[in-house]
mmCIF file of N, CA and C in Angstrom:
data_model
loop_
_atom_site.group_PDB
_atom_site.id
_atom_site.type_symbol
_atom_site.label_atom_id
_atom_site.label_comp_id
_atom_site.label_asym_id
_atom_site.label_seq_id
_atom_site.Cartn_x
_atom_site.Cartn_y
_atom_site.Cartn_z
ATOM 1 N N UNK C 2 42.885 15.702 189.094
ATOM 2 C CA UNK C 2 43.344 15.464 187.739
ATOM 3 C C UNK C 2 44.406 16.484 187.347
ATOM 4 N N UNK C 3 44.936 16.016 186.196
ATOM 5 C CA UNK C 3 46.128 17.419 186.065
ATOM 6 C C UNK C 3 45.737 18.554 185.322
ATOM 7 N N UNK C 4 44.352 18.739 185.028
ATOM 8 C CA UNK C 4 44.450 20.056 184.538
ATOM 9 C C UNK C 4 43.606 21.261 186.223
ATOM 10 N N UNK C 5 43.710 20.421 186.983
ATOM 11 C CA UNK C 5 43.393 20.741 187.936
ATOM 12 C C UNK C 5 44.429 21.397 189.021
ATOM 13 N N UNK C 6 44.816 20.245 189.314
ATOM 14 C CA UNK C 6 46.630 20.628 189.116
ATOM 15 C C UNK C 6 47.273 22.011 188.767
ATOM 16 N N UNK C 7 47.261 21.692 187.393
ATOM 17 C CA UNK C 7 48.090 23.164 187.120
ATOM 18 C C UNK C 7 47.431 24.506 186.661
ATOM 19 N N UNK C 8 45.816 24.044 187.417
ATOM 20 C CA UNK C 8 45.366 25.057 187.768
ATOM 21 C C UNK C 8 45.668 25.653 189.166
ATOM 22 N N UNK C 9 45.647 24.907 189.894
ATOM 23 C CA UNK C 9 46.011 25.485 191.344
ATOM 24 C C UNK C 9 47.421 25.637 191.295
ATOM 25 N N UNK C 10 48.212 25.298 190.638
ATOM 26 C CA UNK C 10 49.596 25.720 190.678
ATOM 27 C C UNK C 10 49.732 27.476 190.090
ATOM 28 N N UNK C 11 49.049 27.959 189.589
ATOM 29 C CA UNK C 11 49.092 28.453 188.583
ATOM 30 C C UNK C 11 48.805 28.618 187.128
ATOM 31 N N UNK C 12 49.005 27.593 186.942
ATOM 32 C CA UNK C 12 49.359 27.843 185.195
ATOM 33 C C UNK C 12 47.640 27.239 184.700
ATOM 34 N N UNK C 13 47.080 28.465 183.764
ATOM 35 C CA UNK C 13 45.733 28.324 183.260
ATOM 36 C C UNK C 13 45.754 28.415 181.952
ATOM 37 N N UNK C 14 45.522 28.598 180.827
ATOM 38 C CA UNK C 14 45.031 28.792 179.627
ATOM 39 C C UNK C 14 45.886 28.730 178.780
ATOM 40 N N UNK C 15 45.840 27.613 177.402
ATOM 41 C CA UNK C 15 47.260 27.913 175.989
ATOM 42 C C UNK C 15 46.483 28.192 175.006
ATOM 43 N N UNK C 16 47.302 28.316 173.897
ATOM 44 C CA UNK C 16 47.289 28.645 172.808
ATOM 45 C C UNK C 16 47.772 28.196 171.980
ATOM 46 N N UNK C 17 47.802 27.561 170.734
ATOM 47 C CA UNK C 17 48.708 27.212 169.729
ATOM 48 C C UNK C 17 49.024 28.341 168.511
ATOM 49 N N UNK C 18 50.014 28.213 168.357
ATOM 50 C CA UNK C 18 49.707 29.394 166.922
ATOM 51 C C UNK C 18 49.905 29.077 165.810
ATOM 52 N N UNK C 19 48.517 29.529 164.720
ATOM 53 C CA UNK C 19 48.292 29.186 163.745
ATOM 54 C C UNK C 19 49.810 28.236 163.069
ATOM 55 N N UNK C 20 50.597 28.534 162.890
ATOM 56 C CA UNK C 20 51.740 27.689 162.238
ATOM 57 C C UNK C 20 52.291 26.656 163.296
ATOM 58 N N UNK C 21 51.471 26.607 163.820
ATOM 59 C CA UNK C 21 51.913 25.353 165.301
ATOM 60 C C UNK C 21 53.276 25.509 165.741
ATOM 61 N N UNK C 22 54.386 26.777 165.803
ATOM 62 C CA UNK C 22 55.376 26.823 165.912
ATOM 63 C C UNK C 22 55.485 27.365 167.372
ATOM 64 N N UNK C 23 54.640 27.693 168.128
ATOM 65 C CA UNK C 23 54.906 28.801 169.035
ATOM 66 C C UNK C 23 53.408 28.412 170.155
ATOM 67 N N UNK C 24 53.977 28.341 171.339
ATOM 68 C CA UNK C 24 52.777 28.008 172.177
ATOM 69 C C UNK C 24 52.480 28.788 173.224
ATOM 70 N N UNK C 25 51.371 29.607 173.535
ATOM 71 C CA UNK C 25 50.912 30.883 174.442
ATOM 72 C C UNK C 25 50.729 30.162 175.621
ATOM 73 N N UNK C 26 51.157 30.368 176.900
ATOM 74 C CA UNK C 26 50.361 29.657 177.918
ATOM 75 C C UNK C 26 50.086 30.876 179.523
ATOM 76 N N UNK C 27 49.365 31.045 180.354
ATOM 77 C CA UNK C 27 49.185 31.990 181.103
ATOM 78 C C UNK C 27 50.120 31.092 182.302
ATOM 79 N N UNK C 28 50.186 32.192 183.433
ATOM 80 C CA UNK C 28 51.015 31.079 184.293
ATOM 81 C C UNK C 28 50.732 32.399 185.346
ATOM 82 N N UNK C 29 50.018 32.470 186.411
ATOM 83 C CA UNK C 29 49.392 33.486 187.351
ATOM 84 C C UNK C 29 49.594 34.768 186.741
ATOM 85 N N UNK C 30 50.534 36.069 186.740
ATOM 86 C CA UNK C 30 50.201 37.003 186.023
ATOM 87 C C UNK C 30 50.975 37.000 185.097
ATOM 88 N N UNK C 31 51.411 36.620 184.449
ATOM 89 C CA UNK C 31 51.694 36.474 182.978
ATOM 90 C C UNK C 31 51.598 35.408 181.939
ATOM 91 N N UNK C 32 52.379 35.495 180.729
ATOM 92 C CA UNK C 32 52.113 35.005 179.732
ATOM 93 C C UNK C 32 53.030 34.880 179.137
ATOM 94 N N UNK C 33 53.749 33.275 179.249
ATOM 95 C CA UNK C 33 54.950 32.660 178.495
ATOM 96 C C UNK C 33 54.856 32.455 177.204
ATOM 97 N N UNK C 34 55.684 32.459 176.288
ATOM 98 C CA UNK C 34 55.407 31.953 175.029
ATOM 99 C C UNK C 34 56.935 31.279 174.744
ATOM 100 N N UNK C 35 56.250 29.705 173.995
ATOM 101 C CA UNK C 35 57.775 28.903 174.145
ATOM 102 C C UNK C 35 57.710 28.607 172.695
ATOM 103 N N UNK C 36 58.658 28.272 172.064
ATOM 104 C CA UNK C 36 58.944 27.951 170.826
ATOM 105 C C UNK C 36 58.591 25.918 171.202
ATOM 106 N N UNK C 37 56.998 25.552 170.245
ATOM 107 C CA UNK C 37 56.572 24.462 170.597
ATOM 108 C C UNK C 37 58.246 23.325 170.576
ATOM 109 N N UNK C 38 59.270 23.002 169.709
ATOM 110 C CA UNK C 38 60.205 22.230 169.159
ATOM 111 C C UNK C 38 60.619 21.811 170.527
ATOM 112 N N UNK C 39 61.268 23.023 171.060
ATOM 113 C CA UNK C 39 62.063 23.026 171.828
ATOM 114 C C UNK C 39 61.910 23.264 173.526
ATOM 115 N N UNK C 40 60.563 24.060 173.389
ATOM 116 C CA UNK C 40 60.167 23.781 175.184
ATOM 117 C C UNK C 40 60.866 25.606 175.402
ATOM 118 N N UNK C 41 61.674 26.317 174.376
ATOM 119 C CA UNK C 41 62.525 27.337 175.176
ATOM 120 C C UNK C 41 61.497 28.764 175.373
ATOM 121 N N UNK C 42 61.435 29.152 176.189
ATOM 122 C CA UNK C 42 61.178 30.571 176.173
ATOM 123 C C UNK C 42 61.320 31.772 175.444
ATOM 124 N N UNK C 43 60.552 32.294 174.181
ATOM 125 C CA UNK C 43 60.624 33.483 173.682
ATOM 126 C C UNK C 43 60.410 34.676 174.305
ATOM 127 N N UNK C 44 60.268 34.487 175.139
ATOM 128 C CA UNK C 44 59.192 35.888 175.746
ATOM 129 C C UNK C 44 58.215 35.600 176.983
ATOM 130 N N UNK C 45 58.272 36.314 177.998
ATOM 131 C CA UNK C 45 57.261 36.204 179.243
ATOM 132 C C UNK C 45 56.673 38.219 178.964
ATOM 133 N N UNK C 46 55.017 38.020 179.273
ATOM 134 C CA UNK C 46 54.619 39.299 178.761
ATOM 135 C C UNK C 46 53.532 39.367 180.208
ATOM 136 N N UNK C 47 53.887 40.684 180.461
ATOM 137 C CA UNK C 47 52.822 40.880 181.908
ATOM 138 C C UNK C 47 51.352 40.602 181.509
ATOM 139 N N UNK C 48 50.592 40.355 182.623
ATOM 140 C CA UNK C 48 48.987 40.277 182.684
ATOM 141 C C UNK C 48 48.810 41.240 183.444
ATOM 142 N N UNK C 49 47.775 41.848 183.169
ATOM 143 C CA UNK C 49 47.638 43.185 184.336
ATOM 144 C C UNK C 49 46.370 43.086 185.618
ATOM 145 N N UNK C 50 47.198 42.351 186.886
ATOM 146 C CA UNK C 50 45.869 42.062 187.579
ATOM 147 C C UNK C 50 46.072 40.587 187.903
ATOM 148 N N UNK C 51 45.071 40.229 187.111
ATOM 149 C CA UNK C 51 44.450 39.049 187.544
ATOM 150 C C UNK C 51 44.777 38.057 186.401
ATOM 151 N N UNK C 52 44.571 36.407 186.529
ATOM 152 C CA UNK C 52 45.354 35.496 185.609
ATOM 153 C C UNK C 52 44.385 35.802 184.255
ATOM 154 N N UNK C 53 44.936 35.561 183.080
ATOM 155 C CA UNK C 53 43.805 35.674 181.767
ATOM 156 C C UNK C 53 43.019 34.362 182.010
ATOM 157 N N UNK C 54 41.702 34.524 181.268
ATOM 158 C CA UNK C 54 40.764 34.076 181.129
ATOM 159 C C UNK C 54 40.332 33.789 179.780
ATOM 160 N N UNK C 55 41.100 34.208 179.264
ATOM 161 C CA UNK C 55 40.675 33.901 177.303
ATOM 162 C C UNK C 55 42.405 34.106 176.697
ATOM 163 N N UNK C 56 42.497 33.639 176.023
ATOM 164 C CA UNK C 56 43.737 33.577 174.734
ATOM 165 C C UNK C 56 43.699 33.159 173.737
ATOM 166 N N UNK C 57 44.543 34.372 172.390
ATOM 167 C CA UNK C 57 44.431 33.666 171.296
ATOM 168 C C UNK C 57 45.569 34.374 170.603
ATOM 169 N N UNK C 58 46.079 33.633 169.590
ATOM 170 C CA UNK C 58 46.715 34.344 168.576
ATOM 171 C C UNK C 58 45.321 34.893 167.296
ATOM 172 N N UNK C 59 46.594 36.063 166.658
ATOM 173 C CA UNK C 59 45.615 36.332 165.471
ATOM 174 C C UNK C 59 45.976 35.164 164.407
ATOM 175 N N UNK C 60 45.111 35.344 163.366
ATOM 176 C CA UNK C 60 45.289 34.351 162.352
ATOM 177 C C UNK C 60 46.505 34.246 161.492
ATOM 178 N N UNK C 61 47.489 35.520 161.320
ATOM 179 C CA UNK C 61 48.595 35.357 161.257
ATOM 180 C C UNK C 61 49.449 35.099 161.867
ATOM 181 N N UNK C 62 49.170 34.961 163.373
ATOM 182 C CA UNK C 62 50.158 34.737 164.129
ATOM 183 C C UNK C 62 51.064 35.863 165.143
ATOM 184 N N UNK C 63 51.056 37.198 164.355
ATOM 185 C CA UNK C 63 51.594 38.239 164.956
ATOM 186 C C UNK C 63 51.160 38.642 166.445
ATOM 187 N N UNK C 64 49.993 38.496 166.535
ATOM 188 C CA UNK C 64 49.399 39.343 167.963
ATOM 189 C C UNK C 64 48.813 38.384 168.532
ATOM 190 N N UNK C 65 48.978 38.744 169.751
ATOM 191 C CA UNK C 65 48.123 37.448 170.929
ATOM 192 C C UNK C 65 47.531 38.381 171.621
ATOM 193 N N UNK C 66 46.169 37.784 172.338
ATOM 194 C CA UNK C 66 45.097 39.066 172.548
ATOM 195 C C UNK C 66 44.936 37.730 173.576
ATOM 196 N N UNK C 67 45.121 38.619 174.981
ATOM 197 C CA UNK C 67 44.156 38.113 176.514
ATOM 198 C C UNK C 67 43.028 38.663 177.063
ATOM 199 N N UNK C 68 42.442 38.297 177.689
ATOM 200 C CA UNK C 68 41.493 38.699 178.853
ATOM 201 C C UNK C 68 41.165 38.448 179.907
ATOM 202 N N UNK C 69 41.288 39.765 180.507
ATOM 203 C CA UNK C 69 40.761 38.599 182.048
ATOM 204 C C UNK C 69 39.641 39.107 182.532
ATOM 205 N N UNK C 70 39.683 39.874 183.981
ATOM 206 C CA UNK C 70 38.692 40.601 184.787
ATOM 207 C C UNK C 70 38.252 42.095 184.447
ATOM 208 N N UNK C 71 39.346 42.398 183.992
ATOM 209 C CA UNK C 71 39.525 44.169 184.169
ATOM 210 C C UNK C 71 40.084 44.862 182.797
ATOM 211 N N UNK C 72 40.874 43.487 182.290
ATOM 212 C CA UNK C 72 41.871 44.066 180.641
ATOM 213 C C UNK C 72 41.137 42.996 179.490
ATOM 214 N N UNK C 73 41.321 43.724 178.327
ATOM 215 C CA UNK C 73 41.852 42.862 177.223
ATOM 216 C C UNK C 73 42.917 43.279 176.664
ATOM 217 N N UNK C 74 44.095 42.612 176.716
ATOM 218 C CA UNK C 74 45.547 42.825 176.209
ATOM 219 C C UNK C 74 45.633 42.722 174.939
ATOM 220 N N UNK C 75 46.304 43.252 173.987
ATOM 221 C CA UNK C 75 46.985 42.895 172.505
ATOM 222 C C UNK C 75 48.674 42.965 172.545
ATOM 223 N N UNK C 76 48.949 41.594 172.527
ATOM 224 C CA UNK C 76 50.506 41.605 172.446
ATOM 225 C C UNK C 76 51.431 41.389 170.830
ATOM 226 N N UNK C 77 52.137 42.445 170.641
ATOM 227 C CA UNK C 77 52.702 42.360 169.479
ATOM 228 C C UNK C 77 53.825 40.838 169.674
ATOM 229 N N UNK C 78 53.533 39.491 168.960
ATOM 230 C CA UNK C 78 54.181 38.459 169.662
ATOM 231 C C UNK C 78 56.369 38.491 169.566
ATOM 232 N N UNK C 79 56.792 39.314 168.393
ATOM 233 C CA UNK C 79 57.836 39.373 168.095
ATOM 234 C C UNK C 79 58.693 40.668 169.213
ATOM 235 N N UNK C 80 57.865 41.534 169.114
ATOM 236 C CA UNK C 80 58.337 42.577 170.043
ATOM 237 C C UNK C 80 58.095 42.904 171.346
ATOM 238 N N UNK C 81 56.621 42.150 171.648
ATOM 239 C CA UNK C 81 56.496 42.348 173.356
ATOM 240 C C UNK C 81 55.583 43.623 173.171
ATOM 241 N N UNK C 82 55.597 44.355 172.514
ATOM 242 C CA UNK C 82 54.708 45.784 172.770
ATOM 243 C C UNK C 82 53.227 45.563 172.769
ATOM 244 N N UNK C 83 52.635 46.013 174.134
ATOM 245 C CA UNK C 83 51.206 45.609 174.814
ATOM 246 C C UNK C 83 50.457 46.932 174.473
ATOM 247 N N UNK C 84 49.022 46.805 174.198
ATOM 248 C CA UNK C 84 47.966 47.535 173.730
ATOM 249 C C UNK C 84 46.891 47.357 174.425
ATOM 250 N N UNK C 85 46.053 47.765 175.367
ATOM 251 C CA UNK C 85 45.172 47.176 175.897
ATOM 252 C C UNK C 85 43.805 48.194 176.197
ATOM 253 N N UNK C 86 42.919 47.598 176.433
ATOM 254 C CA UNK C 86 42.038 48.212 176.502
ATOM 255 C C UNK C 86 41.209 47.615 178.410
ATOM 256 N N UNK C 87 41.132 48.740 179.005
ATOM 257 C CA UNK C 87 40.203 48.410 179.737
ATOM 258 C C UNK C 87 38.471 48.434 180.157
ATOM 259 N N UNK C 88 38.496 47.371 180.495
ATOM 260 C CA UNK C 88 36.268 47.545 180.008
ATOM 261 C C UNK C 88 35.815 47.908 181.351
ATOM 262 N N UNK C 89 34.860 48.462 180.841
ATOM 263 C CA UNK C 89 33.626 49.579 181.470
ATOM 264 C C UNK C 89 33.380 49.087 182.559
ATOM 265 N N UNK C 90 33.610 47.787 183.028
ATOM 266 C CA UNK C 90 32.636 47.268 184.004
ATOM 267 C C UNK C 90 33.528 46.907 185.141
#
């Protein structure tokens, strides 16, 4: 099936953001974000490791927060500047 598909291709997990303007998607170690209208690329933001496993924007929209194996990321979505925390385990 195709979400099968573009799992083995790569590409795993989206996001919509709150104003439906802007769409998060993982794609092996990183994290595209396209302006939904137009399909174009705002921004590609590293994953550290391994593909994410969770995504979201915040409720305003500003920050997108991943996770995978080893990180949880906080991405400032306008500037790219990453915050992350790594867990204990």
């Amino acid at each position: 099936d195709l979400a099968q598909d573009r799992w083995e291709m790569g590409w795993g997990l989206s996001a919509l953001s709150p104003n439906g303007k802007l769409l998060a998607q993982t794609h092996n170690d990183q994290v595209q974000i396209l302006e939904v209208e137009t399909g174009r690329e705002i921004r590609s933001l590293p994953l550290s490791g391994y593909p994410g496993r969770s995504i979201a924007f915040s409720p305003d929209g500003t920050l997108l927060a991943t996770e995978n194996q080893q990180t949880v990321a906080l991405f400032e979505v306008e500037s790219g500047q990453r915050y992350f925390t790594d867990l204990p385990w």
